Tab-separated table of C-alpha atoms in Angstrom:
chain	number	residue	atom	x	y	z
A	1	MET	CA	8.540	16.663	-13.292
A	2	GLY	CA	7.573	16.366	-9.563
A	3	LYS	CA	7.997	13.044	-7.538
A	4	ALA	CA	5.353	11.531	-5.505
A	5	ASP	CA	4.995	8.436	-3.159
A	6	THR	CA	1.069	7.904	-3.192
A	7	HIS	CA	1.055	4.625	-1.117
A	8	LEU	CA	2.750	4.802	2.493
A	9	HIS	CA	2.021	3.115	5.676
A	10	THR	CA	2.292	3.809	9.497
A	11	GLN	CA	1.718	2.324	12.806
A	12	TYR	CA	-1.866	3.235	12.591
A	13	SER	CA	-2.334	0.312	9.945
A	14	GLY	CA	-2.635	-1.928	12.870
A	15	PHE	CA	-2.019	-5.679	12.407
A	16	SER	CA	-1.831	-8.623	9.850
A	17	ARG	CA	-2.543	-12.195	10.095
A	18	LEU	CA	0.094	-14.924	8.837
A	19	GLY	CA	-1.610	-18.261	9.557
A	20	VAL	CA	-2.042	-18.452	13.307
A	21	MET	CA	0.781	-15.263	13.660
A	22	LYS	CA	-0.223	-11.732	14.185
A	23	PHE	CA	2.400	-9.187	13.212
A	24	PRO	CA	1.939	-5.018	13.109
A	25	GLU	CA	1.694	-3.640	9.451
A	26	SER	CA	4.298	-1.058	10.366
A	27	VAL	CA	5.958	0.486	13.248
A	28	CYS	CA	6.561	3.677	11.584
A	29	SER	CA	5.448	6.970	12.699
A	30	PRO	CA	3.909	9.456	10.604
A	31	ALA	CA	6.574	11.856	10.983
A	32	MET	CA	9.101	8.915	10.027
A	33	GLN	CA	7.015	8.804	6.839
A	34	VAL	CA	7.477	12.518	6.237
A	35	GLU	CA	11.421	12.495	6.850
A	36	LYS	CA	11.970	9.602	4.743
A	37	GLY	CA	10.180	11.057	1.983
A	38	ARG	CA	11.968	14.290	1.981
A	39	LYS	CA	15.214	12.225	2.042
A	40	ASN	CA	13.891	10.431	-0.992
A	41	GLY	CA	13.127	13.600	-2.701
A	42	MET	CA	9.613	13.403	-2.926
A	43	ASP	CA	7.554	16.402	-3.655
A	44	VAL	CA	4.305	14.913	-2.600
A	45	ILE	CA	3.680	11.899	-0.158
A	46	ALA	CA	0.217	10.171	0.856
A	47	ILE	CA	-0.041	8.328	3.946
A	48	THR	CA	-2.421	5.446	3.103
A	49	ASP	CA	-3.017	3.395	6.247
A	50	HIS	CA	-5.459	0.392	6.102
A	51	ASP	CA	-8.730	1.581	7.159
A	52	GLU	CA	-7.531	4.680	8.792
A	53	THR	CA	-6.760	8.146	8.219
A	54	CYS	CA	-5.673	9.524	11.299
A	55	ALA	CA	-1.924	9.420	10.643
A	56	ALA	CA	-2.415	11.050	7.394
A	57	PHE	CA	-3.769	14.129	9.278
A	58	ILE	CA	-1.109	14.112	12.000
A	59	ALA	CA	1.657	13.777	8.999
A	60	GLN	CA	-0.127	16.370	7.178
A	61	GLU	CA	0.153	18.794	10.043
A	62	TYR	CA	3.924	17.594	10.711
A	63	ALA	CA	4.953	18.671	7.221
A	64	LYS	CA	3.631	21.775	7.650
A	65	LYS	CA	6.915	23.075	8.768
A	66	TYR	CA	8.576	22.420	5.544
A	67	ASP	CA	8.251	24.005	2.370
A	68	ASP	CA	9.809	21.089	0.197
A	69	ILE	CA	7.043	18.352	0.711
A	70	GLU	CA	3.311	18.117	0.924
A	71	VAL	CA	1.055	15.375	2.411
A	72	ILE	CA	-1.960	13.906	0.831
A	73	VAL	CA	-4.677	12.481	3.305
A	74	GLY	CA	-5.314	9.215	1.742
A	75	GLU	CA	-6.627	5.392	3.124
A	76	GLU	CA	-6.129	1.964	1.480
A	77	VAL	CA	-9.617	0.706	2.077
A	78	THR	CA	-10.524	-2.926	2.569
A	79	THR	CA	-13.845	-3.502	0.359
A	80	ALA	CA	-15.498	-6.725	0.124
A	81	ASP	CA	-14.075	-6.846	-3.230
A	82	GLY	CA	-10.439	-5.921	-2.915
A	83	GLU	CA	-8.336	-3.226	-1.637
A	84	VAL	CA	-8.599	0.296	-2.939
A	85	ILE	CA	-6.970	3.790	-2.386
A	86	GLY	CA	-8.560	7.174	-1.720
A	87	LEU	CA	-6.650	10.244	-2.280
A	88	PHE	CA	-7.520	13.622	-1.198
A	89	LEU	CA	-9.946	12.542	1.388
A	90	ASN	CA	-11.677	14.728	3.973
A	91	GLU	CA	-12.331	11.588	6.654
A	92	ARG	CA	-12.152	7.874	6.974
A	93	VAL	CA	-14.063	5.842	4.305
A	94	PRO	CA	-15.587	2.888	6.056
A	95	ASP	CA	-14.170	-0.670	5.261
A	96	ASN	CA	-15.860	-3.857	4.379
A	97	LEU	CA	-18.532	-2.254	1.950
A	98	PRO	CA	-18.982	-3.128	-1.750
A	99	ILE	CA	-16.483	-1.580	-4.186
A	100	GLU	CA	-18.688	0.365	-5.831
A	101	GLU	CA	-20.163	1.895	-2.570
A	102	THR	CA	-16.878	2.529	-1.385
A	103	ILE	CA	-15.960	4.496	-4.713
A	104	ASP	CA	-19.198	6.585	-4.269
A	105	ILE	CA	-18.058	7.473	-0.785
A	106	ILE	CA	-14.602	8.509	-2.007
A	107	ARG	CA	-15.963	10.623	-4.920
A	108	SER	CA	-18.608	12.277	-2.331
A	109	GLN	CA	-15.352	13.526	-0.558
A	110	ASP	CA	-13.878	14.768	-3.773
A	111	GLY	CA	-11.182	12.117	-3.627
A	112	LEU	CA	-9.436	10.331	-6.505
A	113	VAL	CA	-10.097	6.442	-6.835
A	114	ILE	CA	-6.687	4.533	-7.405
A	115	ALA	CA	-6.437	0.797	-7.591
A	116	PRO	CA	-3.357	-0.718	-5.830
A	117	HIS	CA	-1.510	-4.019	-6.838
A	118	PRO	CA	-4.699	-4.872	-9.068
A	119	PHE	CA	-3.279	-7.902	-10.466
A	120	SER	CA	-1.477	-9.282	-7.594
A	121	TYR	CA	-1.500	-13.178	-6.911
A	122	HIS	CA	-0.452	-12.598	-3.307
A	123	VAL	CA	-2.262	-9.578	-2.149
A	124	PHE	CA	-6.181	-8.568	-2.116
A	125	GLY	CA	-6.084	-6.726	-5.614
A	126	LEU	CA	-9.398	-5.789	-7.458
A	127	LYS	CA	-8.082	-7.674	-10.525
A	128	GLU	CA	-9.869	-7.293	-13.318
A	129	GLN	CA	-13.112	-5.271	-11.763
A	130	ILE	CA	-10.686	-2.071	-12.468
A	131	LEU	CA	-11.801	-2.414	-16.141
A	132	THR	CA	-15.336	-1.298	-15.427
A	133	LEU	CA	-15.139	0.307	-12.280
A	134	ASP	CA	-15.054	4.403	-12.003
A	135	ILE	CA	-11.483	4.737	-10.968
A	136	ASP	CA	-9.212	7.232	-11.883
A	137	GLY	CA	-5.738	5.063	-12.268
A	138	PHE	CA	-3.905	2.226	-11.065
A	139	GLU	CA	-0.571	1.133	-9.929
A	140	THR	CA	1.740	-0.341	-12.609
A	141	ILE	CA	4.819	-0.458	-10.217
A	142	ASN	CA	3.799	-1.232	-6.711
A	143	GLY	CA	7.171	-1.312	-4.652
A	144	GLY	CA	5.834	-4.283	-2.359
A	145	HIS	CA	5.577	-6.693	-5.549
A	146	PRO	CA	9.283	-7.501	-6.540
A	147	ASP	CA	7.782	-10.488	-8.332
A	148	LYS	CA	8.093	-10.743	-12.164
A	149	TYR	CA	4.263	-11.048	-13.091
A	150	SER	CA	2.242	-8.477	-11.058
A	151	ASN	CA	3.634	-5.400	-12.196
A	152	LYS	CA	4.229	-6.568	-15.584
A	153	PHE	CA	0.640	-7.500	-16.608
A	154	ALA	CA	-0.523	-4.446	-15.088
A	155	LYS	CA	1.636	-2.154	-17.286
A	156	LEU	CA	0.705	-4.516	-20.153
A	157	VAL	CA	-2.909	-3.564	-19.713
A	158	MET	CA	-2.138	0.150	-19.085
A	159	ASP	CA	-0.279	0.190	-22.367
A	160	ARG	CA	-2.938	-1.611	-24.219
A	161	TYR	CA	-5.406	1.258	-23.440
A	162	PRO	CA	-3.227	4.527	-22.975
A	163	GLY	CA	-4.903	7.594	-21.645
A	164	ARG	CA	-7.714	5.484	-20.277
A	165	TRP	CA	-6.177	5.536	-16.712
A	166	ALA	CA	-3.579	7.346	-14.996
A	167	GLU	CA	-0.309	5.599	-14.580
A	168	MET	CA	0.699	5.232	-10.966
A	169	SER	CA	3.866	3.809	-9.328
A	170	GLY	CA	3.398	3.771	-5.210
A	171	SER	CA	6.048	2.290	-2.823
A	172	ASP	CA	3.749	0.570	-0.299
A	173	ALA	CA	6.093	1.173	2.361
A	174	HIS	CA	5.363	-0.216	5.500
A	175	SER	CA	9.031	0.518	6.491
A	176	VAL	CA	11.489	3.168	5.741
A	177	TYR	CA	13.558	0.132	4.427
A	178	THR	CA	11.188	-0.227	1.259
A	179	SER	CA	10.207	3.298	0.196
A	180	GLY	CA	12.159	5.449	-2.252
A	181	TYR	CA	12.575	2.667	-5.110
A	182	ASN	CA	9.778	3.916	-7.203
A	183	TRP	CA	7.336	6.619	-7.359
A	184	THR	CA	5.224	8.548	-9.684
A	185	GLU	CA	6.280	11.429	-11.800
A	186	PHE	CA	3.820	14.477	-12.492
A	187	GLU	CA	3.648	17.702	-14.161
A	188	GLY	CA	4.521	20.534	-11.438
A	189	THR	CA	5.457	19.972	-7.694
A	190	THR	CA	2.547	20.358	-5.714
A	191	ALA	CA	-0.324	18.189	-4.546
A	192	GLU	CA	-2.766	20.222	-6.476
A	193	ASP	CA	-0.458	19.466	-9.623
A	194	LEU	CA	-0.308	15.799	-8.709
A	195	ARG	CA	-4.459	16.013	-8.628
A	196	LYS	CA	-4.635	17.601	-12.081
A	197	SER	CA	-1.951	15.174	-13.669
A	198	ILE	CA	-3.960	12.083	-12.323
A	199	LEU	CA	-7.226	13.501	-13.930
A	200	ASN	CA	-5.507	14.516	-17.192
A	201	ARG	CA	-3.714	10.990	-17.087
A	202	THR	CA	-0.071	12.491	-17.525
A	203	THR	CA	1.296	10.925	-14.605
A	204	LYS	CA	4.396	8.339	-15.223
A	205	ALA	CA	5.451	5.330	-13.501
A	206	ALA	CA	9.054	5.548	-12.349
A	207	GLY	CA	11.381	3.134	-10.439
A	208	VAL	CA	11.680	-0.304	-9.570
A	209	PRO	CA	9.923	-2.335	-6.625
A	210	ALA	CA	11.882	-2.830	-3.315
A	211	PRO	CA	14.123	-5.978	-3.204
A	212	VAL	CA	13.111	-8.923	-1.355
A	213	LEU	CA	15.698	-7.797	1.309
A	214	GLY	CA	14.215	-4.979	1.883
A	215	GLN	CA	10.683	-6.611	2.819
A	216	VAL	CA	12.770	-9.032	4.961
A	217	GLN	CA	14.194	-6.037	6.677
A	218	TRP	CA	10.503	-4.663	7.105
A	219	SER	CA	9.534	-8.059	8.670
A	220	VAL	CA	12.428	-7.934	11.105
A	221	GLU	CA	11.621	-4.155	12.031
A	222	VAL	CA	8.083	-4.738	12.747
A	223	ALA	CA	8.863	-7.870	14.828
A	224	LEU	CA	11.594	-5.945	17.001
A	225	GLY	CA	9.365	-2.769	17.085
A	226	GLY	CA	6.453	-4.867	18.154
A	227	ALA	CA	8.352	-6.559	20.999
A	228	LYS	CA	9.554	-3.098	22.297
A	229	LEU	CA	6.037	-2.126	22.261
A	230	MET	CA	5.037	-5.128	24.140
A	231	TYR	CA	8.064	-4.802	26.892
A	232	LYS	CA	6.846	-1.319	27.272
A	233	ALA	CA	3.266	-2.381	27.870
A	234	LEU	CA	4.481	-5.261	30.540
A	235	ARG	CA	6.349	-2.261	32.510
A	236	GLY	CA	3.282	-0.316	32.371
A	237	LYS	CA	4.884	2.705	30.272
A	238	LEU	CA	2.696	2.357	27.073
A	239	GLU	CA	-0.008	4.881	26.830
A	240	PRO	CA	-3.168	4.199	24.321
A	241	VAL	CA	-3.130	6.818	21.403
A	242	GLU	CA	-6.484	7.540	20.050
A	243	ASN	CA	-7.014	5.491	16.393
A	244	ASP	CA	-3.270	3.697	16.864
A	245	HIS	CA	-4.832	0.406	16.400
A	246	LEU	CA	-1.453	-1.180	16.959
A	247	ILE	CA	-0.814	0.432	20.306
A	248	GLU	CA	-4.431	-0.450	20.921
A	249	LYS	CA	-4.140	-4.407	20.241
A	250	ILE	CA	-0.932	-4.728	22.441
A	251	LEU	CA	-2.869	-3.024	25.229
A	252	SER	CA	-5.657	-5.472	24.954
A	253	VAL	CA	-3.711	-8.832	25.117
A	254	ASN	CA	-2.608	-10.458	28.457
A	255	ASP	CA	0.865	-10.435	29.965
A	256	LEU	CA	1.605	-13.689	28.722
A	257	LYS	CA	0.759	-13.198	25.334
A	258	LYS	CA	3.094	-10.245	25.504
A	259	VAL	CA	5.698	-12.384	26.806
A	260	THR	CA	5.141	-14.849	24.050
A	261	GLY	CA	5.195	-12.360	21.366
A	262	ILE	CA	8.336	-10.847	22.565
A	263	PHE	CA	10.207	-14.099	22.661
A	264	ALA	CA	8.799	-14.942	19.168
A	265	ALA	CA	9.865	-11.772	17.919
A	266	LEU	CA	13.267	-12.123	18.897
A	267	ALA	CA	13.535	-15.550	17.601
A	268	TYR	CA	12.503	-14.399	14.323
A	269	ALA	CA	14.759	-11.579	14.185
A	270	THR	CA	17.936	-14.002	14.038
A	271	PRO	CA	19.849	-14.246	11.117
A	272	TRP	CA	18.945	-17.821	10.181
A	273	MET	CA	15.147	-17.211	10.581
A	274	SER	CA	15.220	-14.024	8.536
A	275	GLY	CA	17.585	-15.744	6.079
A	276	LEU	CA	15.202	-18.604	5.712
A	277	ALA	CA	12.276	-15.941	5.406
A	278	THR	CA	13.974	-14.721	2.272
A	279	VAL	CA	14.634	-17.790	0.878
A	280	LEU	CA	10.997	-18.815	1.032
A	281	SER	CA	9.539	-15.579	-0.272
A	282	THR	CA	11.906	-15.764	-3.010
A	283	GLN	CA	10.601	-19.252	-4.024
A	284	TYR	CA	7.080	-18.336	-3.524
A	285	LEU	CA	7.279	-15.340	-5.609
A	286	ALA	CA	9.155	-17.259	-8.532
A	287	ILE	CA	6.730	-20.266	-8.446
A	288	GLY	CA	3.806	-17.886	-8.550
A	289	ALA	CA	5.041	-15.923	-11.402
A	290	ARG	CA	5.786	-18.764	-13.549
A	291	LYS	CA	2.483	-20.136	-12.987
A	292	TYR	CA	0.608	-16.825	-14.028
A	293	ASP	CA	3.018	-15.641	-16.917
A	294	ARG	CA	2.429	-18.641	-18.881
A	295	LYS	CA	-1.487	-17.517	-18.741
A	296	ILE	CA	-1.000	-13.900	-20.005
A	297	PRO	CA	-1.903	-14.317	-23.547
A	298	GLU	CA	-5.357	-15.728	-22.272
A	299	ARG	CA	-5.955	-13.242	-19.786
A	300	MET	CA	-4.905	-10.494	-21.984
A	301	ALA	CA	-7.888	-11.613	-24.152
A	302	GLU	CA	-10.244	-11.808	-21.489
A	303	VAL	CA	-8.991	-7.994	-20.468
A	304	GLU	CA	-9.671	-7.312	-24.190
A	305	ARG	CA	-13.308	-8.921	-24.451
A	306	ILE	CA	-14.411	-7.057	-20.863
A	307	ILE	CA	-13.538	-3.759	-21.999
A	308	ALA	CA	-14.992	-4.192	-25.731
A	309	GLU	CA	-18.460	-5.320	-24.026
A	310	TYR	CA	-18.071	-2.672	-21.288
A	311	ASP	CA	-17.442	0.205	-24.046
A	312	ALA	CA	-20.250	-1.060	-26.290
A	313	THR	CA	-22.702	-0.487	-23.483
A	314	ARG	CA	-21.524	3.113	-22.601
């Protein structure tokens, strides 16, 4: 069985917002994700930046010097209805369109459609919409979800309807600290073998989500990495890079904001701040998991109702 990580990010994913703060999604280069994938024993990886494919093409070209790993061009597309991953793409898929239109565009490129973290309560997933959409598979293990509900419920749905979708496991790694904990197993070792396994519904989700500590390490990494880039920009030594939305954003802000961002990043990276982030994150995930866990029987009944009605009209 081959190993694939079909959900990886680089610095081309740009920025996210947490309240009034903005922070980089990742400071990993395409080459770093390829090298980490090799170290993790992956036969295939997919670079799936948010609403961007540029880094995936760069990583694919970089990986050609090796004979033990292949890179798939992917994209985690922000749609009007939730996030969806397109795999085996030829070009960027536009964002903020209705999910059905987005799927049609992915299909027009002969791409595969995967729903990431579909039942997440803290990330923009498609939720029950996946039950009636033209998708090939969904993640029953998302490495960015160490909570005790999101992956659990996805697995319950998958097991309730075996063979209906391909079972996927993607790290959702925005950092080298959070990859390698989980992966998708498939028959063969090549990207084409993975494609066939997804279409034949023979993939297997393996591994476990990255621990909360790994997520905090990622947050410290992006804080310090962003600070380094801002410092470089202040010195006039940060050059623009086509389609690199992180560098694009840093170059667009004034010097005062750069200085403020540097000091904020250094403050966040202190042990007491990162430790506090770990405690708060753990509590938030635990509270949410308990809340949603109590509703599993009711939600599963709704899933069964939707599937029954959908199948009756086909």
